[in-house]
Coordinates of C-alpha atoms in Angstrom, one line a residue:
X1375 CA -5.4 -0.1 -21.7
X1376 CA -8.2 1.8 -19.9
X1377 CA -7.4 3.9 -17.0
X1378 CA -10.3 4.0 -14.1
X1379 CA -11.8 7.0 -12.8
X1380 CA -14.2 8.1 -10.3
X1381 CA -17.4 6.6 -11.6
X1382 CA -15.3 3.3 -10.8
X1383 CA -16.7 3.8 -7.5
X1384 CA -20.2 5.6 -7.7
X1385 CA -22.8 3.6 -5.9
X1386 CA -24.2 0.4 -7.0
X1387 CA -27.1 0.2 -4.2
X1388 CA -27.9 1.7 -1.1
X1389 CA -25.1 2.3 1.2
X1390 CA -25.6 1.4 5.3
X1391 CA -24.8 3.8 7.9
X1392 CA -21.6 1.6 8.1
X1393 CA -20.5 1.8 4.5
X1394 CA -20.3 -1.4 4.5
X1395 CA -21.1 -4.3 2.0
X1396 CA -22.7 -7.9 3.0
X1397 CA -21.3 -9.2 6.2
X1398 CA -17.9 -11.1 5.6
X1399 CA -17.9 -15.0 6.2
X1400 CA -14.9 -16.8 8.4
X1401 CA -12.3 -16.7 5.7
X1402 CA -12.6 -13.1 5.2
X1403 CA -15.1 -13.2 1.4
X1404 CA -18.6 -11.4 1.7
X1405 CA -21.3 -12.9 1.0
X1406 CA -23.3 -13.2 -2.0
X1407 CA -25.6 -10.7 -1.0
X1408 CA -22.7 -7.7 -1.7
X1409 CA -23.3 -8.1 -5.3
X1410 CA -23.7 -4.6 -7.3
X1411 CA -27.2 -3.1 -7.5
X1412 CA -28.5 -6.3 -4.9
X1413 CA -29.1 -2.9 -2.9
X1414 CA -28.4 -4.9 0.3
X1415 CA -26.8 -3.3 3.5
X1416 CA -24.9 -5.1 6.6
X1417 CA -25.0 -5.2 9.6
X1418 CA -22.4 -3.8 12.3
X1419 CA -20.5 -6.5 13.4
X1420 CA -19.7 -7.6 17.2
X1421 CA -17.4 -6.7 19.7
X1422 CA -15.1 -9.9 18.0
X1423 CA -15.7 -8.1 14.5
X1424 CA -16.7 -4.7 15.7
X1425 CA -16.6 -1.4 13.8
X1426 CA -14.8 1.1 15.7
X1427 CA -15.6 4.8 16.2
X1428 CA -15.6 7.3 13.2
X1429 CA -12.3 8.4 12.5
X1430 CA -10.7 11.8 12.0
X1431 CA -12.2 12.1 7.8
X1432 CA -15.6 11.5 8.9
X1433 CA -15.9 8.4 7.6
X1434 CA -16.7 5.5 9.3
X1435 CA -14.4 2.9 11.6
X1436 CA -12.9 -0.1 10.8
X1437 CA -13.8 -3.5 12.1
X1438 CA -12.0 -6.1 13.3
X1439 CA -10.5 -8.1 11.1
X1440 CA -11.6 -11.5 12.6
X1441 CA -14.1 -11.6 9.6
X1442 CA -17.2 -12.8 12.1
X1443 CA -20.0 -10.9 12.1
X1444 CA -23.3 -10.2 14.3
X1445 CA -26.5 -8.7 14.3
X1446 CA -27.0 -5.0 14.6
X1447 CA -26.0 -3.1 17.5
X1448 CA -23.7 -0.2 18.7
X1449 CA -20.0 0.1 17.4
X1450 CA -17.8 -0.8 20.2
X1451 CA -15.2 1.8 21.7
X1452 CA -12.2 2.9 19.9
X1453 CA -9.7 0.8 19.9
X1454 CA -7.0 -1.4 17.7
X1455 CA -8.8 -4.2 16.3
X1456 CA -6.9 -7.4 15.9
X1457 CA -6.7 -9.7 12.3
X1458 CA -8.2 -12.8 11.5
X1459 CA -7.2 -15.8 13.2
X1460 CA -5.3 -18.2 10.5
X1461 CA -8.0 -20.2 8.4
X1462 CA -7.0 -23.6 6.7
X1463 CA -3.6 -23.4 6.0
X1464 CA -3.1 -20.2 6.4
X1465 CA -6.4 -18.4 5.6
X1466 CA -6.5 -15.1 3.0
X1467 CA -3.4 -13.5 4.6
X1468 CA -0.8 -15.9 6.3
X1469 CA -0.2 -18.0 3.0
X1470 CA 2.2 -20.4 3.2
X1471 CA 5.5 -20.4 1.8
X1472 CA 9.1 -21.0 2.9
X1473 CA 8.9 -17.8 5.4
X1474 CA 7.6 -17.5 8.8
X1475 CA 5.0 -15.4 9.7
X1476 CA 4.5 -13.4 13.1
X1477 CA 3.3 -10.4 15.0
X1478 CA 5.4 -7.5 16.3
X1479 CA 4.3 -4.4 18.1
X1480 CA 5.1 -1.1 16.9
X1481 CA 3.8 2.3 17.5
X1482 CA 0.7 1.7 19.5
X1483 CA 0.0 -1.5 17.2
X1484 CA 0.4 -4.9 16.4
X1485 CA 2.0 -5.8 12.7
X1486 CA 2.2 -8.8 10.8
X1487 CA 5.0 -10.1 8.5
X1488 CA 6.8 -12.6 6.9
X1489 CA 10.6 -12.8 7.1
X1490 CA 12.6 -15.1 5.4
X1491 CA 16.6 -15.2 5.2
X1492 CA 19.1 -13.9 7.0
X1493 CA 21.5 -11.2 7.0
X1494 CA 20.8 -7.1 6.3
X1495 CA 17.3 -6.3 7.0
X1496 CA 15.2 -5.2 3.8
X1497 CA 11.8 -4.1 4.5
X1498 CA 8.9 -4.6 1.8
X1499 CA 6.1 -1.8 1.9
X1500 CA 3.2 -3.3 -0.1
X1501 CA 0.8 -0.7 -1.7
X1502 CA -3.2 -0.2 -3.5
X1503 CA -5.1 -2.4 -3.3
X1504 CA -2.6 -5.5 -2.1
X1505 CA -0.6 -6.6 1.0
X1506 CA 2.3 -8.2 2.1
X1507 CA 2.0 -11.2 -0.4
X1508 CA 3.1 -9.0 -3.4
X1509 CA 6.4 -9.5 -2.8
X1510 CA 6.6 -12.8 -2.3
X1511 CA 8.7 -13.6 -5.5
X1512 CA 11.5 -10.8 -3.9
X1513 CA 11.5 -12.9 -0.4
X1514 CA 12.6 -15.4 -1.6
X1515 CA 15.1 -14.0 -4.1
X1516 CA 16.5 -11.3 -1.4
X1517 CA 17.0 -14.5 0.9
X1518 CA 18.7 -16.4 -1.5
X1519 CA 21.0 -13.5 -2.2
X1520 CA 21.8 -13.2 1.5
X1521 CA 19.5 -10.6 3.0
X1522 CA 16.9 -11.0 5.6
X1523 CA 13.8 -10.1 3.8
X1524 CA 10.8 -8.8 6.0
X1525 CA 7.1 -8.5 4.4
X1526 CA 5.0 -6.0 6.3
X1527 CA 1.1 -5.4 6.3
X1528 CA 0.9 -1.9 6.4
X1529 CA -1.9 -0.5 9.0
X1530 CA -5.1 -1.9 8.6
X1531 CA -4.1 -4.2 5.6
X1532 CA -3.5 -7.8 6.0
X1533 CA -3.0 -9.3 9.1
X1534 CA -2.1 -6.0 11.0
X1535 CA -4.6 -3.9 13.3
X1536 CA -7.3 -2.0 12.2
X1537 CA -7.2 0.9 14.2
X1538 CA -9.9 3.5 14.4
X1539 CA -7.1 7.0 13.6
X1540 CA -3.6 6.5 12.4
X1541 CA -3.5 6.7 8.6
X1542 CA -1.7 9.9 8.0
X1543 CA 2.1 9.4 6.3
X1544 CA 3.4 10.8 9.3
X1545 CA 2.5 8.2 11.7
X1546 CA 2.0 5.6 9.2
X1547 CA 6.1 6.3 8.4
X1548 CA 6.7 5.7 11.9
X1549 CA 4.7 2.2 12.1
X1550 CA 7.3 1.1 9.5
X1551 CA 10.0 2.9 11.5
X1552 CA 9.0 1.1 14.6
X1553 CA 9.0 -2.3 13.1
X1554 CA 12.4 -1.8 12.0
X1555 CA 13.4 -1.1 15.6
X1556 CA 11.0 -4.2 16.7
X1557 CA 13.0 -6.5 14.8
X1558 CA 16.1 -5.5 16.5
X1559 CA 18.2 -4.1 13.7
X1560 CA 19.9 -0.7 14.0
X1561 CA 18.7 0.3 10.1
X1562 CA 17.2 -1.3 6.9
X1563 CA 16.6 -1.0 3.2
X1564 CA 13.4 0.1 2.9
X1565 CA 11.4 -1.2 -0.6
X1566 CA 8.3 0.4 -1.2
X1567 CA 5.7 -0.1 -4.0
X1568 CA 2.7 2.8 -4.7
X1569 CA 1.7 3.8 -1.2
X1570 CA 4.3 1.7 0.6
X1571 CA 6.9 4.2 -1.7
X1572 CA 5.0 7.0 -0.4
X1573 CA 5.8 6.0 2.8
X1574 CA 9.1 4.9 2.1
X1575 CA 9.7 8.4 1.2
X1576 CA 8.2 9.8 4.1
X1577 CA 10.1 7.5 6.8
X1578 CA 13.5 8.7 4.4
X1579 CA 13.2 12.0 5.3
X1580 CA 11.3 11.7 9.1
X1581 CA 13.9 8.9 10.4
X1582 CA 16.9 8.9 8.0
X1583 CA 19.1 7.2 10.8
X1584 CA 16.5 4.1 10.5
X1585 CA 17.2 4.0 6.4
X1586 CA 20.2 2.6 4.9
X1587 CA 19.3 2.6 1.7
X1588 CA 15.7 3.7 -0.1
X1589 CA 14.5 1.8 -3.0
X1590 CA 10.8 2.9 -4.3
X1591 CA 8.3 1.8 -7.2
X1592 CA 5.6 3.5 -9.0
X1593 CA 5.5 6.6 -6.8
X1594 CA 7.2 9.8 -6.7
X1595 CA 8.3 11.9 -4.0
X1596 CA 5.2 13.1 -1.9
X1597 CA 5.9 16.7 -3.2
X1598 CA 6.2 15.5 -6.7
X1599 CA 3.1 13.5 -6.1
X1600 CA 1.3 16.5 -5.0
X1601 CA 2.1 19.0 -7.8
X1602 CA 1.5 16.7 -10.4
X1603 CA -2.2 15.6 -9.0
X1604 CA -3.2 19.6 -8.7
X1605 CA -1.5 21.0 -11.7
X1606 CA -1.2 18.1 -14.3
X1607 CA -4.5 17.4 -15.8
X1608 CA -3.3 13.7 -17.0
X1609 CA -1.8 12.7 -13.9
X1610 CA -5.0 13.8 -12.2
X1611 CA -7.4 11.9 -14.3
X1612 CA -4.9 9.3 -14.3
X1613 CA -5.4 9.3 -10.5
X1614 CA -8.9 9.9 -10.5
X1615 CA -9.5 7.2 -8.5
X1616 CA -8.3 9.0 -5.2
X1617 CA -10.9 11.7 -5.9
X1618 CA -13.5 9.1 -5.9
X1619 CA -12.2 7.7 -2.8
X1620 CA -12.9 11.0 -0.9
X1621 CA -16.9 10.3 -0.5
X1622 CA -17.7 8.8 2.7
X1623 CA -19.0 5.3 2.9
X1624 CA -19.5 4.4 -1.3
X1625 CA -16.0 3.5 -2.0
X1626 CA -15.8 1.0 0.3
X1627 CA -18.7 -0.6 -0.6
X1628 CA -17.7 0.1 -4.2
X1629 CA -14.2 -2.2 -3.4
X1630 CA -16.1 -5.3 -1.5
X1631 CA -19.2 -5.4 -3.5
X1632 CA -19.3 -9.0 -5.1
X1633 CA -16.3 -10.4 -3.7
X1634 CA -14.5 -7.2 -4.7
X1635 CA -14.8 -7.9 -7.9
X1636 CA -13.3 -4.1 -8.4
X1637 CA -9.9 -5.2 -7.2
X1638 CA -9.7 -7.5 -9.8
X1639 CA -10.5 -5.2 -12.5
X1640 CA -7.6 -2.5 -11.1
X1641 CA -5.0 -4.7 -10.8
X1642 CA -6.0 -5.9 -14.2
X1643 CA -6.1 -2.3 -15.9
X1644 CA -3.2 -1.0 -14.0
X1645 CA -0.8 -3.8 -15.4
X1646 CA 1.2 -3.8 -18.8
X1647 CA 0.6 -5.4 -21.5
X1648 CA 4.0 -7.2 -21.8
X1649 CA 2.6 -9.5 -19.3
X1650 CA 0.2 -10.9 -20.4
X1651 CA 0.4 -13.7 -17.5
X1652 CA -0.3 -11.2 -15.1
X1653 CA -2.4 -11.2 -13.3
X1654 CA -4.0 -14.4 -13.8
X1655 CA -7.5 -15.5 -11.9
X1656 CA -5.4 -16.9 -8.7
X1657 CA -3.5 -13.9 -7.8
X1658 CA -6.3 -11.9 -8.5
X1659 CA -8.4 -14.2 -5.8
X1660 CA -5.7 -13.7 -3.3
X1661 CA -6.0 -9.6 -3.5
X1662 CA -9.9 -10.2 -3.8
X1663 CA -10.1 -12.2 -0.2
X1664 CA -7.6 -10.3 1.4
X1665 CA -9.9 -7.0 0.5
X1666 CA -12.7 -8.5 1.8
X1667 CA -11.9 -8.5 5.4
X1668 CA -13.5 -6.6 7.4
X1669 CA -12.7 -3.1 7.5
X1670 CA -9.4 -3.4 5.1
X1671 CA -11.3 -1.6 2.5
X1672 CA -11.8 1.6 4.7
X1673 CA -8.5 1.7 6.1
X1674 CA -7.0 0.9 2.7
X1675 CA -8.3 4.1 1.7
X1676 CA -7.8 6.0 4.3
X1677 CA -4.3 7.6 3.3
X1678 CA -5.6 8.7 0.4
X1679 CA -8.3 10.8 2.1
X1680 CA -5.9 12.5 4.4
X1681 CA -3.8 13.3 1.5
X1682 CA -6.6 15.4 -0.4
X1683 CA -8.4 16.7 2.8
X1684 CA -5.2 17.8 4.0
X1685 CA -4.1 19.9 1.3
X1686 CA -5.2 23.1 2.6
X1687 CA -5.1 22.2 6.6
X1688 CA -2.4 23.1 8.8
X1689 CA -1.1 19.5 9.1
X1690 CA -1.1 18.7 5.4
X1691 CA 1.0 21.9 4.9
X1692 CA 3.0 21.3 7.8
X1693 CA 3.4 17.5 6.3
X1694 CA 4.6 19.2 2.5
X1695 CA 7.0 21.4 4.1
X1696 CA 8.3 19.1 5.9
X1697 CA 9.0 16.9 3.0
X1698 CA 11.2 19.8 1.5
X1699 CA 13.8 18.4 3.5
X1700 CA 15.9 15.8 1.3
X1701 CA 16.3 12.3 1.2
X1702 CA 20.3 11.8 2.1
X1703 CA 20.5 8.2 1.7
X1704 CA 21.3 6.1 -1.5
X1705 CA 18.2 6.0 -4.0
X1706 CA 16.7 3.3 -6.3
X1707 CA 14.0 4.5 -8.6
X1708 CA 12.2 2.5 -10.3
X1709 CA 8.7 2.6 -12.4
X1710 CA 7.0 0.7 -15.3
X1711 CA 7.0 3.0 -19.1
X1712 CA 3.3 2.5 -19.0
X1713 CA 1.9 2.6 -15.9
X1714 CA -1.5 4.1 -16.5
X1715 CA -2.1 4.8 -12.3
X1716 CA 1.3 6.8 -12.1
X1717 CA 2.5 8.8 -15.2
X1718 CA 6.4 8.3 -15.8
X1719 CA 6.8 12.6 -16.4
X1720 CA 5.3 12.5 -12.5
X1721 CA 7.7 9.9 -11.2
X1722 CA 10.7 11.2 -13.3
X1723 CA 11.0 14.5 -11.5
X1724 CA 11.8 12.8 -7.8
X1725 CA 15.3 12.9 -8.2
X1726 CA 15.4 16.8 -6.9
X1727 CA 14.9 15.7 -3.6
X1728 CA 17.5 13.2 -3.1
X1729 CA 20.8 14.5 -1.8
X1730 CA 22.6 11.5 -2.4
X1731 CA 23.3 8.9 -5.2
X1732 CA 19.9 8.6 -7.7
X1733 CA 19.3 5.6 -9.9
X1734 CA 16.4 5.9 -12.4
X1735 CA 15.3 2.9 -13.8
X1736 CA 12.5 2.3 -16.3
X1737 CA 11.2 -0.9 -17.5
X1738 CA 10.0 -1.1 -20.9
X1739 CA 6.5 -2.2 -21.3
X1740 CA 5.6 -2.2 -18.0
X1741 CA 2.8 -0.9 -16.2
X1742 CA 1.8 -0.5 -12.0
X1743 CA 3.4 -3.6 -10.9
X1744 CA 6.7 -4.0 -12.4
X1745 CA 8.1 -6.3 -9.1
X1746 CA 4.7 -8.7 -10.3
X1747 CA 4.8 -8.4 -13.7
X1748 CA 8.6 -9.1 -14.3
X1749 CA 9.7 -10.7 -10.8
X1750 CA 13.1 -12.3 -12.2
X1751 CA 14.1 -8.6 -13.7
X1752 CA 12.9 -7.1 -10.7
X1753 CA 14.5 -8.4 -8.2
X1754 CA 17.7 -8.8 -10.0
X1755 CA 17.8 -4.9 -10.5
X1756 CA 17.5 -4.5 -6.7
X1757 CA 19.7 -6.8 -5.4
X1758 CA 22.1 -5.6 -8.0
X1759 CA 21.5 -2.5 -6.6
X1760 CA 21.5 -3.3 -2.6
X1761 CA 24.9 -5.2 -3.6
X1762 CA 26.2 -2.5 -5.5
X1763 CA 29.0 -0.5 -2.5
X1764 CA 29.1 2.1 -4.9
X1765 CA 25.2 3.0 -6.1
X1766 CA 26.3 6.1 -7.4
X1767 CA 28.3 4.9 -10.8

């Protein structure tokens, strides 16, 4: 197993002022002309597809996520952008399936999920580079087991609003935050995976009234995350891929360029090799079209930029010291033995900041997407746990 580093996402042509790759067709794929090395650039799209101002990193605003484009012209005023209209049965993000999707506002923006069941509310946080459809296999088993099971497309991913600021933790903890509140429920059990963990974490500590129970996967603690990516040199090349994705403009290129073909090879080199099923060319087609709307490959990255510019800024430090404060509600840890994106000896050391019970769980053979990879084992470990009145034994 290979693990990708920056020169995954040096250039492979000439990049446009909009760091964008050929203009996206109505189902959300680009066109053929985003092949690497074609060396071809698009065009900013419309006022119904429109790239919005430059954000806060320097890099440049995200589009609507309608997927239409238009010929050249100015980028249209800040503002939330909204998501593509549902294509076909369902188009590259609402996919059918026994739940319901819809749209609730939150924080300044609009959020699409997909609930299914009823009962307590658990929250799914997808991560890099997927959205809410990776946990379709725990939906459906949370439902059955008599939970109400909630999807979210985290800002700017999916079917959710592609706003032009917005992607620090902080506020990106209180999008998820808001939603719980949006869907009328007093608290919820938050399940995050990579980046949705990271968030998990975050909202933990910045809303603990709002978390009943905290369940993450493949991500340690923020602080955790943070020492091990300055002072370990294997978790840093491991993660090497977030210091490519600090140049403006190539990386998202880099992740659309022939039908983001570069998603496809992550997700394949960030899995185990116990599955060999996974992923196979469909799933990976899914993550592929849902990257190639317009804009979610900027905004996808955009946490990671604020968490490497910010190290030395006053709000990054503010944001680490704040995360000093521990998490005080039950804990499920969980992470793959061989995840090759997040090293086990950085995950492992997350239980110091729990004040409350901590389960560690590691799945043999395993790699980054343990709830994809092994859906049945999964999900039984975490309802097992969310059932469990006493997490602590």
């Amino acid at each position: 197993m290979t693990v990708p580093d920056s020169s995954a996402f040096d250039p492979v042509g000439p990049v446009g002022p909009e760091g964008q790759a050929a203009p996206a067709d109505r189902d959300g794929r680009t066109g053929s002309g985003s092949r690497a090395g074609s060396g071809g650039t698009s065009a900013p799209a419309s006022s119904s597809g429109s790239t919005g101002s430059a954000s806060s990193t320097g890099s440049t605003g995200p589009a609507s996520s309608t997927g239409s484009t238009a010929s050249v012209g100015p980028a249209a005023p800040a503002s939330p952008t909204r998501s593509p209209a549902p294509a076909g049965s369902g188009g590259p993000v609402r996919i059918d399936g026994p739940w319901t999707h819809r749209d609730v506002a939150a924080n300044g923006a609009r959020f699409h999920i997909a609930e299914l069941g009823e009962g307590p509310l658990v929250l799914l946080l997808h991560g890099f580079p997927q959205f809410w459809w990776t946990w379709r296999h725990q939906l459906t088993a949370l439902a059955d087991a008599g939970f109400r099971a909630v999807a979210m497309d985290l800002r700017g991913v999916g079917g959710s609003d592609r706003t032009p600021r917005g992607y620090d933790p902080a506020n990106l903890a209180l999008d998820i935050t808001g939603v719980i509140r949006s869907l009328g429920e007093p608290d919820a059990a938050l399940v995050g995976h990579d980046m949705g963990g990271y968030l998990a974490w975050t909202a933990a500590v910045m809303r603990p009234k709002l978390v009943r129970r905290l369940v993450v996967s493949s991500m340690p603690h923020p602080r955790r995350w943070r020492s091990s990516m300055l002072s370990d040199f294997a978790q840093s090349r491991a993660g090497s891929y977030v210091w490519g994705f600090q140049r403006p403009w190539v990386p998202e290129r880099q992740l659309v360029a022939d039908d983001a073909a570069l998603v496809g090879r992550l997700i394949h080199e960030w899995a185990g090799p116990r599955t060999p099923d996974f992923p196979d060319d469909a799933t990976v087609d899914v993550y592929r079209r849902a990257m190639c709307i317009p804009s979610t490959a900027h905004c996808s990255i955009e946490p990671y930029r604020w968490m490497v510019r910010s190290l030395a800024r006053p709000d990054g430090i503010q944001f680490n010291r704040r995360m000093k404060l521990p998490v005080r509600v039950p804990t499920l840890h969980l992470h793959g033995s061989l995840d090759p994106a997040i090293r086990t000896r950085s995950a492992a050391g997350s239980g110091e900041y729990v004040e409350a019970p901590y389960r560690w769980r590691l799945f043999d053979g395993l790699g980054h997407f343990p709830h994809e990879e092994d859906p049945a084992g999964f999900s039984a470990e975490l309802i097992s746990w969310l059932k469990d009145p006493e997490p602590d034994r």
